[in-house]
Short mmCIF file of C-alpha atoms in Angstrom, two decimals:
data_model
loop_
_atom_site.label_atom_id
_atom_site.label_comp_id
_atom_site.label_asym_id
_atom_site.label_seq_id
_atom_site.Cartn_x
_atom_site.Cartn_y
_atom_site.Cartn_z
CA UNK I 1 16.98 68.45 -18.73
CA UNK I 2 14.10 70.25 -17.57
CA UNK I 3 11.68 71.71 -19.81
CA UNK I 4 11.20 75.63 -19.91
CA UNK I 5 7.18 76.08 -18.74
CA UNK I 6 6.46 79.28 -20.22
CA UNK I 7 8.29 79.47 -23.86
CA UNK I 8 7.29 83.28 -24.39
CA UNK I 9 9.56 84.00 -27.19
CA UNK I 10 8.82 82.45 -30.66
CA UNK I 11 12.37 83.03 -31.64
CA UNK I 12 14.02 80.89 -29.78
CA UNK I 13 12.69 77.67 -31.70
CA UNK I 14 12.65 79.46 -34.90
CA UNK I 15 16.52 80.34 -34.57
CA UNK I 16 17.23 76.57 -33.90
CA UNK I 17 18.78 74.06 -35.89
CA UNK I 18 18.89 70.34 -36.36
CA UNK I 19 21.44 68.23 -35.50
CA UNK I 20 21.95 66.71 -39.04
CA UNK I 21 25.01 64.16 -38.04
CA UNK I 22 22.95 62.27 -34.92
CA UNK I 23 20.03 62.14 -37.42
CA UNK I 24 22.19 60.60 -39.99
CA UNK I 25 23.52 58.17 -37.13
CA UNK I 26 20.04 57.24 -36.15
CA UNK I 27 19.02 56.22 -39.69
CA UNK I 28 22.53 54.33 -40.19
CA UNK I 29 21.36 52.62 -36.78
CA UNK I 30 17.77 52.00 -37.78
CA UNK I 31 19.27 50.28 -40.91
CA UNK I 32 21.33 47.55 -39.43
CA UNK I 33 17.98 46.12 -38.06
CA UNK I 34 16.75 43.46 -40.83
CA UNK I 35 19.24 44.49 -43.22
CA UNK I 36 19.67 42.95 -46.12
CA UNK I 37 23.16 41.86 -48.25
CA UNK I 38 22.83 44.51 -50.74
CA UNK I 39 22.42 47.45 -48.33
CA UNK I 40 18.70 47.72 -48.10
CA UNK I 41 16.41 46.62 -45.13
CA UNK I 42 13.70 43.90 -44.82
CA UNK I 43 11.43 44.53 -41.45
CA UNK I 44 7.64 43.09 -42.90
CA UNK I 45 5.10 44.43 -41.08
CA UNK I 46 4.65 42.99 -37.28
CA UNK I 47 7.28 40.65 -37.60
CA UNK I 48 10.09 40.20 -35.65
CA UNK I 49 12.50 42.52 -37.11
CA UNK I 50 9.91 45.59 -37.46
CA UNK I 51 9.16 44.65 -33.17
CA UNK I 52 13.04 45.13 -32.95
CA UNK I 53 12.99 48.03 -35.04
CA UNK I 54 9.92 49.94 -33.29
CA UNK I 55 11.97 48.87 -29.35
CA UNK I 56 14.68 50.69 -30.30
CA UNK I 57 12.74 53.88 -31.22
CA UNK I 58 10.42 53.54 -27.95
CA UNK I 59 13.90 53.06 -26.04
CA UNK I 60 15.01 56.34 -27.87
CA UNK I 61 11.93 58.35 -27.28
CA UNK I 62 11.53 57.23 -23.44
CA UNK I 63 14.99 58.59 -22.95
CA UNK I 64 13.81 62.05 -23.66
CA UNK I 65 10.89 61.72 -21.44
CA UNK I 66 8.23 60.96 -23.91
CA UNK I 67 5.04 58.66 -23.02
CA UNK I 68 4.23 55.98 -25.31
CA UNK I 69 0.85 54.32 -26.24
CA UNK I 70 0.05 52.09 -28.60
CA UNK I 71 -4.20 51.31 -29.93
CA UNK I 72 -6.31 48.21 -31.01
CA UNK I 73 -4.16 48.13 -34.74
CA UNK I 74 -0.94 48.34 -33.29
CA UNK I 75 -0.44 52.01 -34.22
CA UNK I 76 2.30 53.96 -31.77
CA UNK I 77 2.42 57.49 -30.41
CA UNK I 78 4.81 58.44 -28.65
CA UNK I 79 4.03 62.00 -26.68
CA UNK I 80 6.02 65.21 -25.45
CA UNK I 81 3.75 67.20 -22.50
CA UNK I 82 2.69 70.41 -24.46
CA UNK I 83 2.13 73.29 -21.43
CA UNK I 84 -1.65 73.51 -22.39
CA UNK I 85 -2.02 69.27 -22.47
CA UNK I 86 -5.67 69.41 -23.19
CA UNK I 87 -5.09 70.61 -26.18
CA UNK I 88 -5.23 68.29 -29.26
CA UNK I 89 -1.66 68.02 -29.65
CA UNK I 90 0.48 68.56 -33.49
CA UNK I 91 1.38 64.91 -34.90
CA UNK I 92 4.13 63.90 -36.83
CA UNK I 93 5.12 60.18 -38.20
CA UNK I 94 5.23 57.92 -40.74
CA UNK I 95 5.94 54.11 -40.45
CA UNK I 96 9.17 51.68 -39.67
CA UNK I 97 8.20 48.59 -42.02
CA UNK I 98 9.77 48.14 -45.05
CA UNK I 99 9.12 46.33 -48.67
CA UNK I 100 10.45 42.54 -48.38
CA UNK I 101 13.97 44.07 -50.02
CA UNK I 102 13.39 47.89 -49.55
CA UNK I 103 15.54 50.72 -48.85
CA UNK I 104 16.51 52.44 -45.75
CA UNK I 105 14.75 55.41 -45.89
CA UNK I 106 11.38 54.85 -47.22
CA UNK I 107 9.31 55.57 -43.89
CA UNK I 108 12.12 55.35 -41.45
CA UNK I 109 13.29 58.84 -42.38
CA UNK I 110 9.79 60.48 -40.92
CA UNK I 111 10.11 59.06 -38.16
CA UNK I 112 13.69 59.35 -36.77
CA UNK I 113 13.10 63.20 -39.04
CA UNK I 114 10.28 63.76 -36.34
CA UNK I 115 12.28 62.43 -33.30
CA UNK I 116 15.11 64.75 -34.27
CA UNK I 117 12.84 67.51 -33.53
CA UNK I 118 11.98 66.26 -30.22
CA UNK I 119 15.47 65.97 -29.18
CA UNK I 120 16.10 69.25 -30.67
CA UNK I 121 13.66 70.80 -28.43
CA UNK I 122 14.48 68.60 -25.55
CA UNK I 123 18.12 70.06 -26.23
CA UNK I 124 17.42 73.50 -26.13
CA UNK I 125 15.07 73.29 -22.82
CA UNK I 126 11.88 74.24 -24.59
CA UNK I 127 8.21 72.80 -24.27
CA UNK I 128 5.49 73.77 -26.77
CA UNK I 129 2.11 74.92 -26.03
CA UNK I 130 0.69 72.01 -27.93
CA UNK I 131 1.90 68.29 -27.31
CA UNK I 132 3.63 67.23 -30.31
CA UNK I 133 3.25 63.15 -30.81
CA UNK I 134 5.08 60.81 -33.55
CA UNK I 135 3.14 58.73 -35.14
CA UNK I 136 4.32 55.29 -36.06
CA UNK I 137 1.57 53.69 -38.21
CA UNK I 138 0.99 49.56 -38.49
CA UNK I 139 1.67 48.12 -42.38
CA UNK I 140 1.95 51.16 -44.19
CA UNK I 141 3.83 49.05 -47.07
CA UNK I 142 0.86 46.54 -47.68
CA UNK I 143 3.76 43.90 -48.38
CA UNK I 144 2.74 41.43 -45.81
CA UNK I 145 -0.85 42.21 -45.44
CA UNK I 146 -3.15 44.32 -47.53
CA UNK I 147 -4.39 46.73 -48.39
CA UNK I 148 -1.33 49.41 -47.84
CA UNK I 149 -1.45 52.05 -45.05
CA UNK I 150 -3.58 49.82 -42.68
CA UNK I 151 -3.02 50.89 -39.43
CA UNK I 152 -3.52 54.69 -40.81
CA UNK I 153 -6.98 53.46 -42.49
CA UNK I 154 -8.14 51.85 -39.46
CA UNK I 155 -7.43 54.96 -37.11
CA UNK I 156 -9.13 57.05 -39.21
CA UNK I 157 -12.24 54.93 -39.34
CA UNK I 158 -11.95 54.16 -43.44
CA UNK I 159 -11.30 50.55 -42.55
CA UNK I 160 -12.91 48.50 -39.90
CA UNK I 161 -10.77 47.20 -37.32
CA UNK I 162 -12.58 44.07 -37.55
CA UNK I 163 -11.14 43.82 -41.34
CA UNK I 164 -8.09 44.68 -40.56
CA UNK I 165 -7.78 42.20 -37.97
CA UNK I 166 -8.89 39.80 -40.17
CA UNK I 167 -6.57 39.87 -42.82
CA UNK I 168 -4.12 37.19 -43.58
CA UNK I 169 -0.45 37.41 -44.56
CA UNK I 170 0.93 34.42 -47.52
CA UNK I 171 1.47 31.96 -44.87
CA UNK I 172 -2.33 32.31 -43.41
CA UNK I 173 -1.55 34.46 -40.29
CA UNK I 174 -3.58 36.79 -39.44
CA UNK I 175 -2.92 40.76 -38.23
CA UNK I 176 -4.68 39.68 -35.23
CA UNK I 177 -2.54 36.67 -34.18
CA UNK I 178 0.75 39.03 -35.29
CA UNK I 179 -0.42 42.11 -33.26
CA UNK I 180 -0.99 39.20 -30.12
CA UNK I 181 1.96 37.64 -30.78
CA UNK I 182 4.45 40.74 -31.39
CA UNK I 183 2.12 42.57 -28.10
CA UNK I 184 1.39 45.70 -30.02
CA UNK I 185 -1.70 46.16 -28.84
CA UNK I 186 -3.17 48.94 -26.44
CA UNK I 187 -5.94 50.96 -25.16
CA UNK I 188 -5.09 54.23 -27.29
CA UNK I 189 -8.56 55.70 -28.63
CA UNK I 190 -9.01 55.38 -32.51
CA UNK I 191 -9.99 58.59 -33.91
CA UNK I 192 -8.89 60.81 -31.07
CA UNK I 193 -8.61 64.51 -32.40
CA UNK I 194 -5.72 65.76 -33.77
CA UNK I 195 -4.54 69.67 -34.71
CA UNK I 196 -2.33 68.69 -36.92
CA UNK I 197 -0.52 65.77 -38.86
CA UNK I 198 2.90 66.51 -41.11
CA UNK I 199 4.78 63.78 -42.61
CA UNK I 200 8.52 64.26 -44.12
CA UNK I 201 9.38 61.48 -46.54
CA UNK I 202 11.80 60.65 -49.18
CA UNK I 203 9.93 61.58 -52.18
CA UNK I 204 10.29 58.38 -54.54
CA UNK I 205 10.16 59.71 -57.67
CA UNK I 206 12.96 61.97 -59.64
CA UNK I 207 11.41 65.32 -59.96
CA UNK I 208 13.15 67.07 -56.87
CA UNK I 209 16.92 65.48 -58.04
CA UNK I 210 16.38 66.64 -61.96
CA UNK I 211 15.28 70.08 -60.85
CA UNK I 212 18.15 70.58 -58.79
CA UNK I 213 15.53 71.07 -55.48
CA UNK I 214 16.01 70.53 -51.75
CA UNK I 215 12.12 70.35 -50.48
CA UNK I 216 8.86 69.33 -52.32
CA UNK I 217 5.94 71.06 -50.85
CA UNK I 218 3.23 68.36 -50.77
CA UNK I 219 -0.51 69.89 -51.63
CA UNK I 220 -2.39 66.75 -51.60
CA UNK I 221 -2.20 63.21 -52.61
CA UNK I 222 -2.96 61.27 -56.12
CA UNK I 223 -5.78 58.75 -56.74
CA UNK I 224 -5.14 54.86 -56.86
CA UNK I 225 -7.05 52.32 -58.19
CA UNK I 226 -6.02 48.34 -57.45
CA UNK I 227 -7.30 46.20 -59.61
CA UNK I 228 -7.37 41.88 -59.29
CA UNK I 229 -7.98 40.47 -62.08
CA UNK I 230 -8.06 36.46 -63.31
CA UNK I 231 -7.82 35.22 -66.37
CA UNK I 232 -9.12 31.47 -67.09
CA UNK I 233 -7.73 29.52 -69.84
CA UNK I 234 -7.90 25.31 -70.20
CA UNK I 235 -5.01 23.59 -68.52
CA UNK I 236 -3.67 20.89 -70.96
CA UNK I 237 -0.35 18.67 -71.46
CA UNK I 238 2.47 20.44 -73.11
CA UNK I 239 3.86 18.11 -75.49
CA UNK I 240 0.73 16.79 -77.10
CA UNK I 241 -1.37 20.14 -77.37
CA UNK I 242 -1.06 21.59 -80.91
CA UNK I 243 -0.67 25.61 -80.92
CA UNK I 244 -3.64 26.11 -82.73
CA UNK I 245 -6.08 23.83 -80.02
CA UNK I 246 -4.36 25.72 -77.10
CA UNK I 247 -6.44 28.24 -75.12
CA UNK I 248 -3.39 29.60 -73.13
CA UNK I 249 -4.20 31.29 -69.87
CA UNK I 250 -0.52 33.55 -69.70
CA UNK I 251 0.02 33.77 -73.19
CA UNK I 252 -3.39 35.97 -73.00
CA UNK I 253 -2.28 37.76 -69.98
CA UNK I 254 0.79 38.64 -71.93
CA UNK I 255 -1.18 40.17 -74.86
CA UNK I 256 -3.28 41.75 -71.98
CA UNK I 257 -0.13 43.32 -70.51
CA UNK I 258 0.86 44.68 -74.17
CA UNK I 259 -2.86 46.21 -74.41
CA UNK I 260 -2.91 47.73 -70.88
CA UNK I 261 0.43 49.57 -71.52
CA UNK I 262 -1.17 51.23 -74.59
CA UNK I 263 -4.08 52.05 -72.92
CA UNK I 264 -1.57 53.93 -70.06
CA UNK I 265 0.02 55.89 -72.39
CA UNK I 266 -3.39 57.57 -73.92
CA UNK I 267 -4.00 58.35 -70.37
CA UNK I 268 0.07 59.68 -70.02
CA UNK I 269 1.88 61.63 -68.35
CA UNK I 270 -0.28 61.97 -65.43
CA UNK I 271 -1.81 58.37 -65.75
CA UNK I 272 0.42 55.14 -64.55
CA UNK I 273 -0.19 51.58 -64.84
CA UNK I 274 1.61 48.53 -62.99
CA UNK I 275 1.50 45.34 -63.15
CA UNK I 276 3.33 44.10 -60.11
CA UNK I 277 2.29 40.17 -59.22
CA UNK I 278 1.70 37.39 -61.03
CA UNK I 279 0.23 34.17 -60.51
CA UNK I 280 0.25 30.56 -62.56
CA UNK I 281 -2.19 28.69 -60.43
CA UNK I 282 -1.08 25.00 -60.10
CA UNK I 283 2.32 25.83 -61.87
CA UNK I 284 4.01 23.18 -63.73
CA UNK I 285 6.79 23.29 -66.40
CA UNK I 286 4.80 20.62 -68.60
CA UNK I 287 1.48 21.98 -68.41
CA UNK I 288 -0.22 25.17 -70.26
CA UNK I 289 -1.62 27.31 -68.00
CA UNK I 290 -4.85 27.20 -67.32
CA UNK I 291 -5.26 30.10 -64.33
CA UNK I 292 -3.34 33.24 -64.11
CA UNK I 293 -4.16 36.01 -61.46
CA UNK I 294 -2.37 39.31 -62.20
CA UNK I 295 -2.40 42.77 -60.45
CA UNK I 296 -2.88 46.08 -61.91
CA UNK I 297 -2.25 49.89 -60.18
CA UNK I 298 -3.64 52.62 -61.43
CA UNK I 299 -3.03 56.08 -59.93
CA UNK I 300 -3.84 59.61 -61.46
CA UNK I 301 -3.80 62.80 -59.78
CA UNK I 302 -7.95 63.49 -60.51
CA UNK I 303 -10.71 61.00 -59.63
CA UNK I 304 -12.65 61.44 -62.78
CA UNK I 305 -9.52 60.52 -64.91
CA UNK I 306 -8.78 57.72 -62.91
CA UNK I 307 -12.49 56.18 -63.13
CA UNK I 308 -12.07 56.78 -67.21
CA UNK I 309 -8.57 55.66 -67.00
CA UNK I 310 -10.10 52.15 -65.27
CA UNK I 311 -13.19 51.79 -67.21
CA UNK I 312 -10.75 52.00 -70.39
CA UNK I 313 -8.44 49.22 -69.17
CA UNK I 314 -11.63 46.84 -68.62
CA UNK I 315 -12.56 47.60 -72.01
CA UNK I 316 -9.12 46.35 -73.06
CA UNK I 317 -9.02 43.31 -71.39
CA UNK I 318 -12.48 42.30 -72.05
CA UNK I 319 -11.67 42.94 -75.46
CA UNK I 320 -8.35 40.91 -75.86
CA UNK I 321 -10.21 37.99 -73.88
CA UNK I 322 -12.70 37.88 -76.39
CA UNK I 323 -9.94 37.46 -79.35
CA UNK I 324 -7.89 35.04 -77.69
CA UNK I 325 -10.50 33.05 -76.33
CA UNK I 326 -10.30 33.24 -72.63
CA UNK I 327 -12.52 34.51 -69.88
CA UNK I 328 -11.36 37.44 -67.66
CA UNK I 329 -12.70 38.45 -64.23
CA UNK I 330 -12.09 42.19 -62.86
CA UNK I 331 -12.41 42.89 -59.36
CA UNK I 332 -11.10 46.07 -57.17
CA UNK I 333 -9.06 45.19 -54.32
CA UNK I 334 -8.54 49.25 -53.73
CA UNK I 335 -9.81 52.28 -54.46
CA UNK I 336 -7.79 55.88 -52.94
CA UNK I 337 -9.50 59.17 -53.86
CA UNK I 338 -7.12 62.01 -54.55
CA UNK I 339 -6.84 64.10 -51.67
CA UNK I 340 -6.07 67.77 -50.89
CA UNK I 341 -3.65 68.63 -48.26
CA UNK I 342 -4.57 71.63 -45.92
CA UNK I 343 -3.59 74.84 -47.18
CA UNK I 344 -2.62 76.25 -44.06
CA UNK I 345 -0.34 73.37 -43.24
CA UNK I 346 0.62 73.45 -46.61
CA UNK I 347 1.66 77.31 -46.13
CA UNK I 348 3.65 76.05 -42.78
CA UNK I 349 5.93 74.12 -44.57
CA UNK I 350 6.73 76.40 -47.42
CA UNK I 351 7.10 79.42 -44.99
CA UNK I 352 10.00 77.27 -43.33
CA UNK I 353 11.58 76.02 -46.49
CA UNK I 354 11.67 79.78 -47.57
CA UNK I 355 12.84 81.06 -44.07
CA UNK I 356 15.55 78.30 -44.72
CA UNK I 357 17.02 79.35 -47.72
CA UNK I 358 15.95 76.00 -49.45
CA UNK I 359 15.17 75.70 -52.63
CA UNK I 360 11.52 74.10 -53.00
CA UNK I 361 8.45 73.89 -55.06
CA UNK I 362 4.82 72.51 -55.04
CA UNK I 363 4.18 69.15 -55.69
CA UNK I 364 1.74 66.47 -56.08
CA UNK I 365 2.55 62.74 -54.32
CA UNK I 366 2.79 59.87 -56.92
CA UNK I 367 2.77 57.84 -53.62
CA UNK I 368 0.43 56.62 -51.09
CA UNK I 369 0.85 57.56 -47.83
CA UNK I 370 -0.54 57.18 -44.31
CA UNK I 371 -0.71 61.30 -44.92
CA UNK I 372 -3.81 60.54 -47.80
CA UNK I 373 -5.35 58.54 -44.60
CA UNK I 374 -4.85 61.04 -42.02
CA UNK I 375 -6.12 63.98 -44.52
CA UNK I 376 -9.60 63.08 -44.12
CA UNK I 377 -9.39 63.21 -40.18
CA UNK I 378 -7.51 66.34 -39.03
CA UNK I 379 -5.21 69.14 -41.34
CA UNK I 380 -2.46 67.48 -43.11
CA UNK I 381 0.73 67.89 -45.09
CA UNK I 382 3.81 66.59 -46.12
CA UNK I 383 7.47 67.38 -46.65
CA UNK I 384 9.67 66.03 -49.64
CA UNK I 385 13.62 65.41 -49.71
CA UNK I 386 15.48 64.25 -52.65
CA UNK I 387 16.35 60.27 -53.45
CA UNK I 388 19.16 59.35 -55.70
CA UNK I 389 17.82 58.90 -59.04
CA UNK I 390 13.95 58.29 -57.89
CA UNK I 391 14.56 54.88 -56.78
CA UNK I 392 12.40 53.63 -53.57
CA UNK I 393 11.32 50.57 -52.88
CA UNK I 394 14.57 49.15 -53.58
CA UNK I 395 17.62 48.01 -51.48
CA UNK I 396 19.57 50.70 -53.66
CA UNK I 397 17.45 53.05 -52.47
CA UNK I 398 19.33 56.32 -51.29
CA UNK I 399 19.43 59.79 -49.76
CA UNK I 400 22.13 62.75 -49.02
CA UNK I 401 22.62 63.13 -45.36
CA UNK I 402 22.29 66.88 -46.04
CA UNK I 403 19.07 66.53 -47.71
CA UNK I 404 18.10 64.38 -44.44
CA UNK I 405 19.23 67.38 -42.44
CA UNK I 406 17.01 70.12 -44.35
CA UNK I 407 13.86 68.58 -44.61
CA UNK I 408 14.09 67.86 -40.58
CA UNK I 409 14.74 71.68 -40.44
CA UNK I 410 11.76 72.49 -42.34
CA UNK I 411 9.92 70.11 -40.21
CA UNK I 412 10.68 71.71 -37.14
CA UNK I 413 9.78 74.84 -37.95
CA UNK I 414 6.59 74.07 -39.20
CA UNK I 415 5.75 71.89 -36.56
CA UNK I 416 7.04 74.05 -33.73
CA UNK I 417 5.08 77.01 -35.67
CA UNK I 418 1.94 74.72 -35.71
CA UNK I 419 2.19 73.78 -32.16
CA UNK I 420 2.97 77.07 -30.34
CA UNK I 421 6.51 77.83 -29.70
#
C-alpha cells in the first residue's frame, strides 16, 4: 500500500483504531516460540529460541516495508520512512527474551503493541513526519547474563560495550560468542539521537487490577540496589560435628534472611527486599556448609531511602554474623537511580488515555525497564495495562486481550501525536 506523502490532517490518525484481534493473534503466535508445558514461554537471551522469536518479528516488520538494523550489542530497530527522515525519529520497544519459565507477555506485549501501530498506519495509508522505529533491546531480563537491561545500558553509554561483551552466562559463554554465534550483530550507531522513546508493558504488580483501571501513566522509574553477598562458615562432617562446635554457613544465612525481612518492613510500604538465589558452594548432603552466596534486591522509589534502606541491611548482617560466628562479605553487583520520566511524554500518554475514555492514573514502576535506561538519553515514558492478579515473571502470567487492545490505542495516539501526524 502506498504511503500518503503529505498527511495534512491530524485527525485522521487520531480517529483511528487498533486492530485488537490481530494483536491478540500476534502475541498467541509469539508465544508458541519456546513455550513451556504450563503455558508460559522460555526464550533466554541470544539463544536459539529468542533468534527464532526476533526472525519472526523482522519477517513481520519487513512485510510492511520497514528497514531493519541491528548495533554492536545486538539491539534491533526496525524503521518506518517518516516524510522529514532527517529528523530524529519517535521510538517505541521493549524486549522479546523471557525469564527461564516466564510469561507471555512480559516484554513481548511492547513490542508486537508497537508493531500494531505500524500496521495500523500502514493500513490506513498514512506516513508520519517523524520516522517511528521499534526498539527491540538485547537481555533486558538479566536471566542469562547480567546485569538486567543490557543491551539498553550499553546503547545509552551507562555500560561499556566492552563489559557487556564480556560477560558470561552459567555455562561460561560469553555475550560476545552468543551475539557471533546467533549473528546479531551490526553497524547501527550506539547513542544515535532519539525524539522520543515510549514503552507499553504489562505492569507486574496489582495496583491497576484492584483499582478497577485500564492504563497506568508511568512518571518515572524506582531505584534498585543489587546486592552479593557471601557468607563463610567452616565446612565439617555431619554426623560427628556436635551442634554446639558447628559454625554453620546457611543456618546463618537463614537467621540473616529473618533479620533482612525486618529490616524491609521498617523501610515498608515503599521499600522491598528479595532474596532470589542461593548458593551452597561444594554442596553435599553429609557436610555442613561452609560457603553460602545469596542475593539481595532492594528497590525504593527515592535514592536517599534506598542508600539508608542498604546501609541498614549491612548493619543487619554484619550484626547477625558477629552473633553467630561467621564472616560476611557485601558487595554491589547493581546500583539503578530512580528516574523521572519526561513530563511532556508523560502528558502524551495521559492526553490519549483521556481522549480514549480509559480509565487511568499516575503511577510509579516497581520494575526495571529498558525505559529507566533510555530516560537518561532522549524523553521517555511508559504505558501500563493490567495483569491478572500482579503475577509476572511467571508461566501463569496473564493479560485481557481487551486490555492488550487499549493500551496499543493509547500508544498510538501518543506516538502518532509525538511524531507528527
Amino acid at each position: 500500500m502506498k504511503l500518503n506523502q503529505n498527511p495534512t490532517d491530524s485527525s485522521a490518525a487520531s480517529s483511528l483504531t487498533i486492530n485488537g484481534a490481530r494483536l491478540w493473534h500476534n502475541l498467541m503466535e509469539m508465544a508458541a516460540i519456546g513455550a513451556t508445558d504450563k503455558g508460559g514461554n522460555s526464550r533466554l537471551a541470544l539463544s536459539a529460541e529468542d533468534s527464532e522469536g526476533r526472525r519472526k518479528f523482522i519477517a513481520d516488520c519487513q512485510l510492511l516495508g520497514m528497514s531493519v538494523t541491528s548495533d554492536a550489542i545486538g539491539n534491533l530497530f526496525c524503521r518506518l520512512e517518516g516524510t522529514h527522515p532527517e529528523l530524529d525519529p519517535v521510538v517505541m520497544g521493549s524486549h522479546l527474551d523471557t525469564q527461564p519459565k516466564g510469561g507471555r507477555f512480559d516484554g513481548v506485549y511492547g513490542v508486537l503493541a508497537a508493531l500494531e501501530v505500524i500496521r495500523t498506519l500502514h493500513d490506513a495509508g498514512l506516513q508520519p513526519k517523524r520516522s517511528i522505529e521499534i526498539a527491540v533491546w538485547t537481555n533486558e531480563e538479566g536471566a542469562r547474563f547480567t546485569p538486567a537491561m543490557m543491551g539498553s545500558a550499553v546503547f545509552a553509554g551507562i555500560m561499556p560495550l566492552e563489559d557487556a561483551l564480556a560477560r558470561l552466562d552459567a555455562s561460561g559463554i560469553s555475550v560476545a560468542a552468543s551475539l557471533e554465534k546467533e549473528r546479531w550483530t551490526g553497524d547501527s550507531p550506539l547513542g544515535r539521537a532519539f525524539n522520543a522513546y515510549f514503552e507499553a508493558h504489562i505492569e507486574q504488580g496489582p495496583v491497576l487490577e484492584e483499582r478497577d483501571l485500564v492504563i497506568g501513566v508511568v512518571t518515572g522509574g524506582q531505584a534498585i540496589s543489587w546486592l552479593d553477598v557471601t557468607v563463610t562458615g567452616n565446612s565439617a562432617h555431619a554426623g560427628t560435628t556436635p551442634m554446639q562446635n558447628r559454625t554453620d554457613a546457611f543456618l546463618a544465612v537463614a537467621s540473616m534472611a529473618a533479620a533482612l525481612e525486618d529490616v524491609a518492613k521498617s523501610f515498608a510500604p515503599e521499600g522491598l527486599l528479595t532474596i532470589g538465589e542461593l548458593t551452597i558452594s561444594s554442596a553435599s548432603r553429609n557436610t555442613i556448609p561452609g560457603n553460602v552466596v545469596f542475593t539481595v534486591d532492594l528497590r525504593h522509589p527515592d535514592d536517599a531511602v534506598l542508600a539508608q534502606f542498604d546501609q541498614a541491611c549491612r548493619q543487619s548482617l554484619a550484626s547477625v554474623a558477629e552473633r553467630r560466628g561467621v564472616q560476611v562479605s557485601v558487595k554491589q553487583h547493581w546500583l539503578s537511580a530512580a528516574t523521572p520520566f519526561d513530563e511532556s511524554c508523560v502528558a502524551l500518554v495521559n492526553e490519549a488515555a483521556t481522549a480514549s475514555g480509559y480509565t487511568h492514573q499516575r503511577m510509579i514502576s516497581g520494575a526495571g525497564h529498558d525505559a529507566i535506561h533510555i530516560a537518561k538519553h532522549c524523553p521517555t515514558t511508559m504505558i501500563f495495562i493490567p495483569c491478572a492478579g500482579g503475577i509476572s515473571h511467571n508461566e501463569a502470567e496473564s493479560i485481557e486481550p481487551e486490555h492488550a487492545e487499549q493500551g496499543a490505542n493509547v500508544l498510538f495516539k501518543a506516538v502518532t501525536a509525538r511524531a507528527g501526524m
